[in-house]
mmCIF file of C-alpha atoms in Angstrom:
data_model
loop_
_atom_site.group_PDB
_atom_site.id
_atom_site.type_symbol
_atom_site.label_atom_id
_atom_site.label_comp_id
_atom_site.label_asym_id
_atom_site.label_seq_id
_atom_site.Cartn_x
_atom_site.Cartn_y
_atom_site.Cartn_z
ATOM 1 C CA UNK A 233 -29.840 -8.140 -6.763
ATOM 2 C CA UNK A 234 -29.175 -6.120 -3.606
ATOM 3 C CA UNK A 235 -31.535 -3.132 -3.627
ATOM 4 C CA UNK A 236 -29.837 -1.457 -0.646
ATOM 5 C CA UNK A 237 -27.433 1.423 -0.341
ATOM 6 C CA UNK A 238 -24.101 -0.393 -0.609
ATOM 7 C CA UNK A 239 -22.018 1.893 1.581
ATOM 8 C CA UNK A 240 -19.778 4.581 0.138
ATOM 9 C CA UNK A 241 -19.226 4.893 -3.618
ATOM 10 C CA UNK A 242 -16.784 7.807 -3.801
ATOM 11 C CA UNK A 243 -15.770 10.965 -1.982
ATOM 12 C CA UNK A 244 -14.903 14.173 -3.831
ATOM 13 C CA UNK A 245 -12.636 16.882 -2.441
ATOM 14 C CA UNK A 246 -10.971 20.099 -3.598
ATOM 15 C CA UNK A 247 -7.250 20.688 -4.163
ATOM 16 C CA UNK A 248 -5.164 23.776 -4.874
ATOM 17 C CA UNK A 249 -2.672 22.333 -7.374
ATOM 18 C CA UNK A 250 -3.042 19.421 -9.800
ATOM 19 C CA UNK A 251 0.590 18.273 -9.908
ATOM 20 C CA UNK A 252 0.999 18.339 -6.133
ATOM 21 C CA UNK A 253 -2.261 16.452 -5.714
ATOM 22 C CA UNK A 254 -1.227 13.796 -8.241
ATOM 23 C CA UNK A 255 2.191 13.351 -6.614
ATOM 24 C CA UNK A 256 0.775 12.931 -3.133
ATOM 25 C CA UNK A 257 -1.965 10.436 -3.918
ATOM 26 C CA UNK A 258 -0.055 8.272 -6.379
ATOM 27 C CA UNK A 259 3.429 8.396 -4.834
ATOM 28 C CA UNK A 260 2.885 8.991 -1.111
ATOM 29 C CA UNK A 261 -0.397 7.095 -0.579
ATOM 30 C CA UNK A 262 0.162 4.698 -3.468
ATOM 31 C CA UNK A 263 -3.277 4.989 -5.062
ATOM 32 C CA UNK A 264 -3.880 4.360 -8.734
ATOM 33 C CA UNK A 265 -4.919 7.211 -11.005
ATOM 34 C CA UNK A 266 -8.041 5.503 -12.325
ATOM 35 C CA UNK A 267 -9.367 8.310 -14.498
ATOM 36 C CA UNK A 268 -8.051 11.689 -15.660
ATOM 37 C CA UNK A 269 -10.913 13.778 -16.961
ATOM 38 C CA UNK A 270 -12.392 17.250 -16.441
ATOM 39 C CA UNK A 271 -15.066 18.839 -14.306
ATOM 40 C CA UNK A 272 -18.427 18.504 -16.076
ATOM 41 C CA UNK A 273 -19.333 22.101 -15.182
ATOM 42 C CA UNK A 274 -15.838 23.606 -15.564
ATOM 43 C CA UNK A 275 -13.886 21.810 -18.313
ATOM 44 C CA UNK A 276 -10.831 23.990 -17.689
ATOM 45 C CA UNK A 277 -10.349 22.109 -14.418
ATOM 46 C CA UNK A 278 -9.278 18.494 -14.059
ATOM 47 C CA UNK A 279 -11.316 15.845 -12.307
ATOM 48 C CA UNK A 280 -8.947 13.192 -10.931
ATOM 49 C CA UNK A 281 -10.163 9.776 -9.769
ATOM 50 C CA UNK A 282 -7.932 7.643 -7.537
ATOM 51 C CA UNK A 283 -8.668 4.118 -6.348
ATOM 52 C CA UNK A 284 -7.602 0.500 -6.497
ATOM 53 C CA UNK A 285 -6.663 -1.342 -9.696
ATOM 54 C CA UNK A 286 -10.191 -1.378 -11.128
ATOM 55 C CA UNK A 287 -11.551 1.756 -9.474
ATOM 56 C CA UNK A 288 -13.960 -0.322 -7.427
ATOM 57 C CA UNK A 289 -16.738 1.682 -5.744
ATOM 58 C CA UNK A 290 -15.790 2.175 -2.105
ATOM 59 C CA UNK A 291 -12.159 2.933 -3.028
ATOM 60 C CA UNK A 292 -12.661 6.000 -5.226
ATOM 61 C CA UNK A 293 -11.344 9.355 -4.010
ATOM 62 C CA UNK A 294 -11.783 12.174 -6.515
ATOM 63 C CA UNK A 295 -10.538 15.754 -6.711
ATOM 64 C CA UNK A 296 -11.296 19.028 -8.400
ATOM 65 C CA UNK A 297 -7.827 20.657 -8.427
ATOM 66 C CA UNK A 298 -8.772 24.300 -8.906
ATOM 67 C CA UNK A 299 -5.428 25.987 -9.426
ATOM 68 C CA UNK A 300 -4.754 28.650 -6.800
ATOM 69 C CA UNK A 301 -8.194 28.479 -5.168
ATOM 70 C CA UNK A 302 -6.602 28.867 -1.732
ATOM 71 C CA UNK A 303 -7.387 27.108 1.527
ATOM 72 C CA UNK A 304 -10.866 26.232 2.702
ATOM 73 C CA UNK A 305 -12.022 25.728 6.259
ATOM 74 C CA UNK A 306 -13.662 22.675 7.785
ATOM 75 C CA UNK A 307 -16.811 23.241 9.788
ATOM 76 C CA UNK A 308 -20.307 22.007 10.484
ATOM 77 C CA UNK A 309 -22.372 21.040 7.482
ATOM 78 C CA UNK A 310 -19.381 19.321 5.893
ATOM 79 C CA UNK A 311 -17.666 15.966 5.603
ATOM 80 C CA UNK A 312 -14.542 16.595 7.642
ATOM 81 C CA UNK A 313 -12.533 13.358 7.858
ATOM 82 C CA UNK A 314 -11.954 10.470 5.446
ATOM 83 C CA UNK A 315 -11.097 7.079 6.941
ATOM 84 C CA UNK A 316 -9.058 4.558 4.941
ATOM 85 C CA UNK A 317 -8.829 0.902 5.900
ATOM 86 C CA UNK A 318 -5.294 -0.533 6.161
ATOM 87 C CA UNK A 319 -3.823 -3.850 7.398
ATOM 88 C CA UNK A 320 -3.781 -4.158 11.166
ATOM 89 C CA UNK A 321 0.014 -4.283 11.470
ATOM 90 C CA UNK A 322 0.761 -1.482 9.005
ATOM 91 C CA UNK A 323 0.223 1.692 11.057
ATOM 92 C CA UNK A 324 3.822 1.855 12.295
ATOM 93 C CA UNK A 325 5.049 1.504 8.714
ATOM 94 C CA UNK A 326 2.764 4.313 7.599
ATOM 95 C CA UNK A 327 3.874 6.531 10.499
ATOM 96 C CA UNK A 328 7.500 5.981 9.484
ATOM 97 C CA UNK A 329 6.726 6.653 5.831
ATOM 98 C CA UNK A 330 4.911 9.884 6.667
ATOM 99 C CA UNK A 331 7.817 11.060 8.814
ATOM 100 C CA UNK A 332 10.329 10.254 6.080
ATOM 101 C CA UNK A 333 8.313 12.086 3.426
ATOM 102 C CA UNK A 334 7.391 15.088 5.567
ATOM 103 C CA UNK A 335 3.667 14.375 5.742
ATOM 104 C CA UNK A 336 1.832 16.118 8.581
ATOM 105 C CA UNK A 337 0.610 13.314 10.862
ATOM 106 C CA UNK A 338 -0.599 12.958 14.434
ATOM 107 C CA UNK A 339 -0.104 10.232 17.002
ATOM 108 C CA UNK A 340 -1.743 6.841 16.807
ATOM 109 C CA UNK A 341 -4.858 6.499 18.955
ATOM 110 C CA UNK A 342 -7.929 4.304 19.353
ATOM 111 C CA UNK A 343 -11.569 4.910 18.451
ATOM 112 C CA UNK A 344 -14.389 2.376 18.776
ATOM 113 C CA UNK A 345 -11.791 -0.289 19.559
ATOM 114 C CA UNK A 346 -9.776 0.321 16.375
ATOM 115 C CA UNK A 347 -6.304 1.833 16.118
ATOM 116 C CA UNK A 348 -5.921 4.782 13.772
ATOM 117 C CA UNK A 349 -3.313 7.241 12.508
ATOM 118 C CA UNK A 350 -4.430 10.782 11.598
ATOM 119 C CA UNK A 351 -2.739 12.795 8.833
ATOM 120 C CA UNK A 352 -3.430 15.561 6.327
ATOM 121 C CA UNK A 353 -2.632 15.976 2.669
ATOM 122 C CA UNK A 354 -0.676 19.011 1.341
ATOM 123 C CA UNK A 355 -3.873 21.102 1.285
ATOM 124 C CA UNK A 356 -4.856 20.137 4.832
ATOM 125 C CA UNK A 357 -7.525 17.568 3.912
ATOM 126 C CA UNK A 358 -8.018 15.399 6.998
ATOM 127 C CA UNK A 359 -7.629 11.606 6.925
ATOM 128 C CA UNK A 360 -7.240 8.666 9.239
ATOM 129 C CA UNK A 361 -5.687 5.317 8.426
ATOM 130 C CA UNK A 362 -7.683 2.766 10.403
ATOM 131 C CA UNK A 363 -6.869 -0.831 11.263
ATOM 132 C CA UNK A 364 -10.363 -2.394 11.285
ATOM 133 C CA UNK A 365 -11.434 -5.104 13.695
ATOM 134 C CA UNK A 366 -12.238 -7.458 10.831
ATOM 135 C CA UNK A 367 -9.652 -8.174 8.099
ATOM 136 C CA UNK A 368 -10.266 -6.190 4.910
ATOM 137 C CA UNK A 369 -9.445 -8.394 1.938
ATOM 138 C CA UNK A 370 -10.331 -6.050 -0.895
ATOM 139 C CA UNK A 371 -7.963 -6.061 -3.899
ATOM 140 C CA UNK A 372 -5.263 -3.390 -3.723
ATOM 141 C CA UNK A 373 -3.081 -1.389 -6.059
ATOM 142 C CA UNK A 374 0.615 -2.021 -5.400
ATOM 143 C CA UNK A 375 3.471 0.357 -6.207
ATOM 144 C CA UNK A 376 7.223 0.009 -6.003
ATOM 145 C CA UNK A 377 7.157 1.318 -2.423
ATOM 146 C CA UNK A 378 3.760 0.139 -1.170
ATOM 147 C CA UNK A 379 2.905 -3.563 -1.277
ATOM 148 C CA UNK A 380 -0.151 -5.532 -0.221
ATOM 149 C CA UNK A 381 0.915 -5.820 3.435
ATOM 150 C CA UNK A 382 0.720 -2.014 3.739
ATOM 151 C CA UNK A 383 -1.528 -0.722 0.940
ATOM 152 C CA UNK A 384 -4.830 0.991 1.620
ATOM 153 C CA UNK A 385 -7.906 -1.184 1.023
ATOM 154 C CA UNK A 386 -10.373 1.578 0.298
ATOM 155 C CA UNK A 387 -12.686 3.573 2.506
ATOM 156 C CA UNK A 388 -13.383 2.599 6.083
ATOM 157 C CA UNK A 389 -15.615 5.555 6.956
ATOM 158 C CA UNK A 390 -16.532 9.176 6.462
ATOM 159 C CA UNK A 391 -17.107 11.700 9.267
ATOM 160 C CA UNK A 392 -19.742 14.436 8.971
ATOM 161 C CA UNK A 393 -19.639 17.445 11.321
ATOM 162 C CA UNK A 394 -23.117 18.702 12.225
ATOM 163 C CA UNK A 395 -24.673 21.129 14.669
ATOM 164 C CA UNK A 396 -27.429 18.590 15.357
ATOM 165 C CA UNK A 397 -27.259 14.996 14.195
ATOM 166 C CA UNK A 398 -30.932 13.939 14.389
ATOM 167 C CA UNK A 399 -32.134 15.081 10.931
ATOM 168 C CA UNK A 400 -29.089 13.584 9.196
ATOM 169 C CA UNK A 401 -29.372 10.400 11.247
ATOM 170 C CA UNK A 402 -32.949 9.992 10.018
ATOM 171 C CA UNK A 403 -31.766 10.103 6.408
ATOM 172 C CA UNK A 404 -29.185 7.422 7.171
ATOM 173 C CA UNK A 405 -31.565 5.142 9.064
ATOM 174 C CA UNK A 406 -34.984 5.743 7.502
ATOM 175 C CA UNK A 407 -33.923 6.101 3.857
ATOM 176 C CA UNK A 408 -30.452 4.561 3.498
ATOM 177 C CA UNK A 409 -30.936 1.627 5.878
ATOM 178 C CA UNK A 410 -28.068 2.369 8.289
ATOM 179 C CA UNK A 411 -28.275 1.707 12.039
ATOM 180 C CA UNK A 412 -26.683 3.375 15.038
ATOM 181 C CA UNK A 413 -23.812 1.109 16.048
ATOM 182 C CA UNK A 414 -22.084 2.933 18.908
ATOM 183 C CA UNK A 415 -21.334 6.293 20.493
ATOM 184 C CA UNK A 416 -18.137 7.775 21.922
ATOM 185 C CA UNK A 417 -18.607 11.267 23.322
ATOM 186 C CA UNK A 418 -20.121 13.451 20.607
ATOM 187 C CA UNK A 419 -19.271 10.944 17.840
ATOM 188 C CA UNK A 420 -22.095 8.642 16.707
ATOM 189 C CA UNK A 421 -21.233 5.684 14.491
ATOM 190 C CA UNK A 422 -23.737 4.464 11.902
ATOM 191 C CA UNK A 423 -23.217 1.359 9.792
ATOM 192 C CA UNK A 424 -24.962 -0.567 7.045
ATOM 193 C CA UNK A 425 -24.837 -4.359 7.030
ATOM 194 C CA UNK A 426 -25.449 -4.450 3.253
ATOM 195 C CA UNK A 427 -21.679 -4.554 2.637
ATOM 196 C CA UNK A 428 -18.703 -5.521 4.826
ATOM 197 C CA UNK A 429 -16.478 -2.542 3.901
ATOM 198 C CA UNK A 430 -16.844 1.199 3.208
ATOM 199 C CA UNK A 431 -19.936 0.835 5.376
ATOM 200 C CA UNK A 432 -19.498 3.394 8.189
ATOM 201 C CA UNK A 433 -20.660 6.995 8.604
ATOM 202 C CA UNK A 434 -19.664 8.853 11.769
ATOM 203 C CA UNK A 435 -21.755 11.861 12.804
ATOM 204 C CA UNK A 436 -19.898 14.391 14.945
ATOM 205 C CA UNK A 437 -22.302 16.635 16.865
ATOM 206 C CA UNK A 438 -20.952 20.150 17.404
ATOM 207 C CA UNK A 439 -23.824 22.470 18.511
ATOM 208 C CA UNK A 440 -21.478 25.457 18.787
ATOM 209 C CA UNK A 441 -19.568 24.626 15.627
ATOM 210 C CA UNK A 442 -18.972 27.215 12.934
ATOM 211 C CA UNK A 443 -19.828 26.809 9.282
ATOM 212 C CA UNK A 444 -16.992 25.792 7.016
ATOM 213 C CA UNK A 445 -15.952 27.128 3.627
ATOM 214 C CA UNK A 446 -15.439 24.917 0.584
ATOM 215 C CA UNK A 447 -12.034 25.403 -1.018
ATOM 216 C CA UNK A 448 -8.743 23.504 -1.043
ATOM 217 C CA UNK A 449 -8.408 20.929 1.725
ATOM 218 C CA UNK A 450 -12.137 20.360 2.161
ATOM 219 C CA UNK A 451 -14.570 17.742 0.918
ATOM 220 C CA UNK A 452 -17.066 18.699 -1.766
ATOM 221 C CA UNK A 453 -19.517 15.791 -1.478
ATOM 222 C CA UNK A 454 -20.024 12.209 -0.326
ATOM 223 C CA UNK A 455 -21.444 9.631 -2.754
ATOM 224 C CA UNK A 456 -23.323 6.533 -1.645
ATOM 225 C CA UNK A 457 -23.375 3.408 -3.779
ATOM 226 C CA UNK A 458 -26.213 1.545 -5.492
ATOM 227 C CA UNK A 459 -25.960 -1.357 -7.932
ATOM 228 C CA UNK A 460 -27.710 0.312 -10.876
ATOM 229 C CA UNK A 461 -29.822 3.241 -11.989
ATOM 230 C CA UNK A 462 -33.158 1.454 -11.549
ATOM 231 C CA UNK A 463 -32.441 1.093 -7.824
ATOM 232 C CA UNK A 464 -31.096 4.629 -7.814
ATOM 233 C CA UNK A 465 -34.405 6.014 -9.065
ATOM 234 C CA UNK A 466 -36.271 4.145 -6.335
ATOM 235 C CA UNK A 467 -34.151 6.059 -3.830
ATOM 236 C CA UNK A 468 -34.915 9.290 -5.645
ATOM 237 C CA UNK A 469 -38.603 8.657 -5.001
ATOM 238 C CA UNK A 470 -37.924 7.940 -1.317
ATOM 239 C CA UNK A 471 -35.948 11.151 -0.924
ATOM 240 C CA UNK A 472 -38.623 13.240 -2.615
ATOM 241 C CA UNK A 473 -41.260 11.596 -0.409
ATOM 242 C CA UNK A 474 -39.276 12.652 2.668
ATOM 243 C CA UNK A 475 -39.625 16.303 1.647
ATOM 244 C CA UNK A 476 -36.048 16.821 0.405
ATOM 245 C CA UNK A 477 -35.135 18.173 -3.019
ATOM 246 C CA UNK A 478 -32.980 16.082 -5.368
ATOM 247 C CA UNK A 479 -31.608 16.484 -8.877
ATOM 248 C CA UNK A 480 -32.716 14.487 -11.910
ATOM 249 C CA UNK A 481 -30.496 11.565 -12.935
ATOM 250 C CA UNK A 482 -27.207 12.787 -14.421
ATOM 251 C CA UNK A 483 -24.957 10.713 -16.684
ATOM 252 C CA UNK A 484 -21.374 11.125 -15.433
ATOM 253 C CA UNK A 485 -19.969 8.736 -18.078
ATOM 254 C CA UNK A 486 -18.649 6.252 -15.472
ATOM 255 C CA UNK A 487 -21.755 6.191 -13.265
ATOM 256 C CA UNK A 488 -25.157 7.821 -12.993
ATOM 257 C CA UNK A 489 -25.638 10.308 -10.205
ATOM 258 C CA UNK A 490 -28.266 12.079 -8.137
ATOM 259 C CA UNK A 491 -27.378 14.940 -5.788
ATOM 260 C CA UNK A 492 -29.206 16.278 -2.768
ATOM 261 C CA UNK A 493 -28.301 18.287 0.298
ATOM 262 C CA UNK A 494 -29.168 16.440 3.485
ATOM 263 C CA UNK A 495 -30.736 18.468 6.334
ATOM 264 C CA UNK A 496 -27.405 19.078 8.091
ATOM 265 C CA UNK A 497 -25.976 20.760 5.008
ATOM 266 C CA UNK A 498 -23.704 18.049 3.572
ATOM 267 C CA UNK A 499 -23.986 17.456 -0.166
ATOM 268 C CA UNK A 500 -24.878 13.798 -0.754
ATOM 269 C CA UNK A 501 -24.815 11.873 -3.989
ATOM 270 C CA UNK A 502 -26.235 8.492 -4.952
ATOM 271 C CA UNK A 503 -24.017 6.888 -7.601
ATOM 272 C CA UNK A 504 -24.294 3.637 -9.542
ATOM 273 C CA UNK A 505 -21.847 0.809 -10.138
ATOM 274 C CA UNK A 506 -22.620 0.883 -13.857
ATOM 275 C CA UNK A 507 -21.077 1.387 -16.349
ATOM 276 C CA UNK A 508 -17.667 1.642 -14.614
ATOM 277 C CA UNK A 509 -14.264 3.050 -15.522
ATOM 278 C CA UNK A 510 -13.360 0.598 -18.278
ATOM 279 C CA UNK A 511 -16.134 1.971 -20.503
ATOM 280 C CA UNK A 512 -13.605 4.168 -22.367
ATOM 281 C CA UNK A 513 -10.178 2.741 -21.408
ATOM 282 C CA UNK A 514 -8.949 -0.844 -21.002
ATOM 283 C CA UNK A 515 -8.098 -1.877 -17.448
ATOM 284 C CA UNK A 516 -4.343 -1.803 -18.013
ATOM 285 C CA UNK A 517 -4.498 1.790 -19.309
ATOM 286 C CA UNK A 518 -6.837 3.347 -16.743
ATOM 287 C CA UNK A 519 -5.849 6.906 -15.925
ATOM 288 C CA UNK A 520 -3.176 7.172 -18.605
ATOM 289 C CA UNK A 521 -5.161 9.301 -21.084
ATOM 290 C CA UNK A 522 -7.139 12.515 -20.770
ATOM 291 C CA UNK A 523 -10.759 11.436 -21.232
ATOM 292 C CA UNK A 524 -13.304 14.139 -21.973
ATOM 293 C CA UNK A 525 -17.080 14.105 -21.584
ATOM 294 C CA UNK A 526 -18.663 13.737 -24.998
ATOM 295 C CA UNK A 527 -19.923 17.323 -25.069
ATOM 296 C CA UNK A 528 -16.346 18.634 -24.755
ATOM 297 C CA UNK A 529 -14.541 16.364 -27.213
ATOM 298 C CA UNK A 530 -14.869 18.885 -30.038
ATOM 299 C CA UNK A 531 -13.029 21.424 -27.834
ATOM 300 C CA UNK A 532 -10.194 19.057 -26.865
ATOM 301 C CA UNK A 533 -7.370 21.180 -28.289
ATOM 302 C CA UNK A 534 -8.595 24.297 -26.486
ATOM 303 C CA UNK A 535 -9.116 22.432 -23.201
ATOM 304 C CA UNK A 536 -5.685 20.797 -23.337
ATOM 305 C CA UNK A 537 -4.060 24.213 -23.715
ATOM 306 C CA UNK A 538 -5.816 25.468 -20.573
ATOM 307 C CA UNK A 539 -5.176 22.455 -18.329
ATOM 308 C CA UNK A 540 -1.878 22.388 -16.423
ATOM 309 C CA UNK A 541 0.620 19.724 -17.451
ATOM 310 C CA UNK A 542 0.718 16.841 -14.988
ATOM 311 C CA UNK A 543 3.468 14.216 -15.135
#
């Protein structure tokens, strides 16, 4: 059993419209809707989970689509850029696809010796598609338009914008077991060798940066992966011993979670592999039914009337 932090588990962001969000991530990016449920704290709002065929940790991008919330603003104390791993020869295909579909995208460039293509989703959430130095052979979800030679593999990295990186870097190195890999300008790359993919956190130091505002087009939190809840609770003890505050263990139906705010202001989560997304739907039907947390099942009819229809 690997007792380490196993890279990224999932990343959660905020959207302004459920249907538009669903269309973009399933049709444009070609991700699978792995789970359609509701926000634990706001059951009148969806919680969408996208990923590969099985919803493997390290591929899971989730959204709270709060209807009409309006645009947020990236800034320090936030996760500001999500990196997806793609096949090395696929960036031109993605650039052409984005142009054809009217996706806002930048020019290809290079960072830490890897080619990347920046783009944003309809709410302005910032991404990069990155061709990693080492082949990424994770299983993919294929659609009619996006096959294995192009499909995203899952997360490559997450970027955190911070006024000062040192306190956050200490959490990554002293508690999570990451190491400083390289630096380019004000970008510092940290990596764990516990897993070969979804293993990178970039810290962007912006001493004069302004605080952001969480709303549509911004990231809500970043979840790091552990194998099970016994290991998770060991990390809870380590975090408390470091002087940081952290929540009790929370059952999120598909994983157990702990939340804490790291010193730079970013909301971190530690999430488990167990029990997984097939706990309440068979693999072939993932994402095809509205699944409610147990405490809301008795209110299903009322909740379904409030939620927008998504097709």
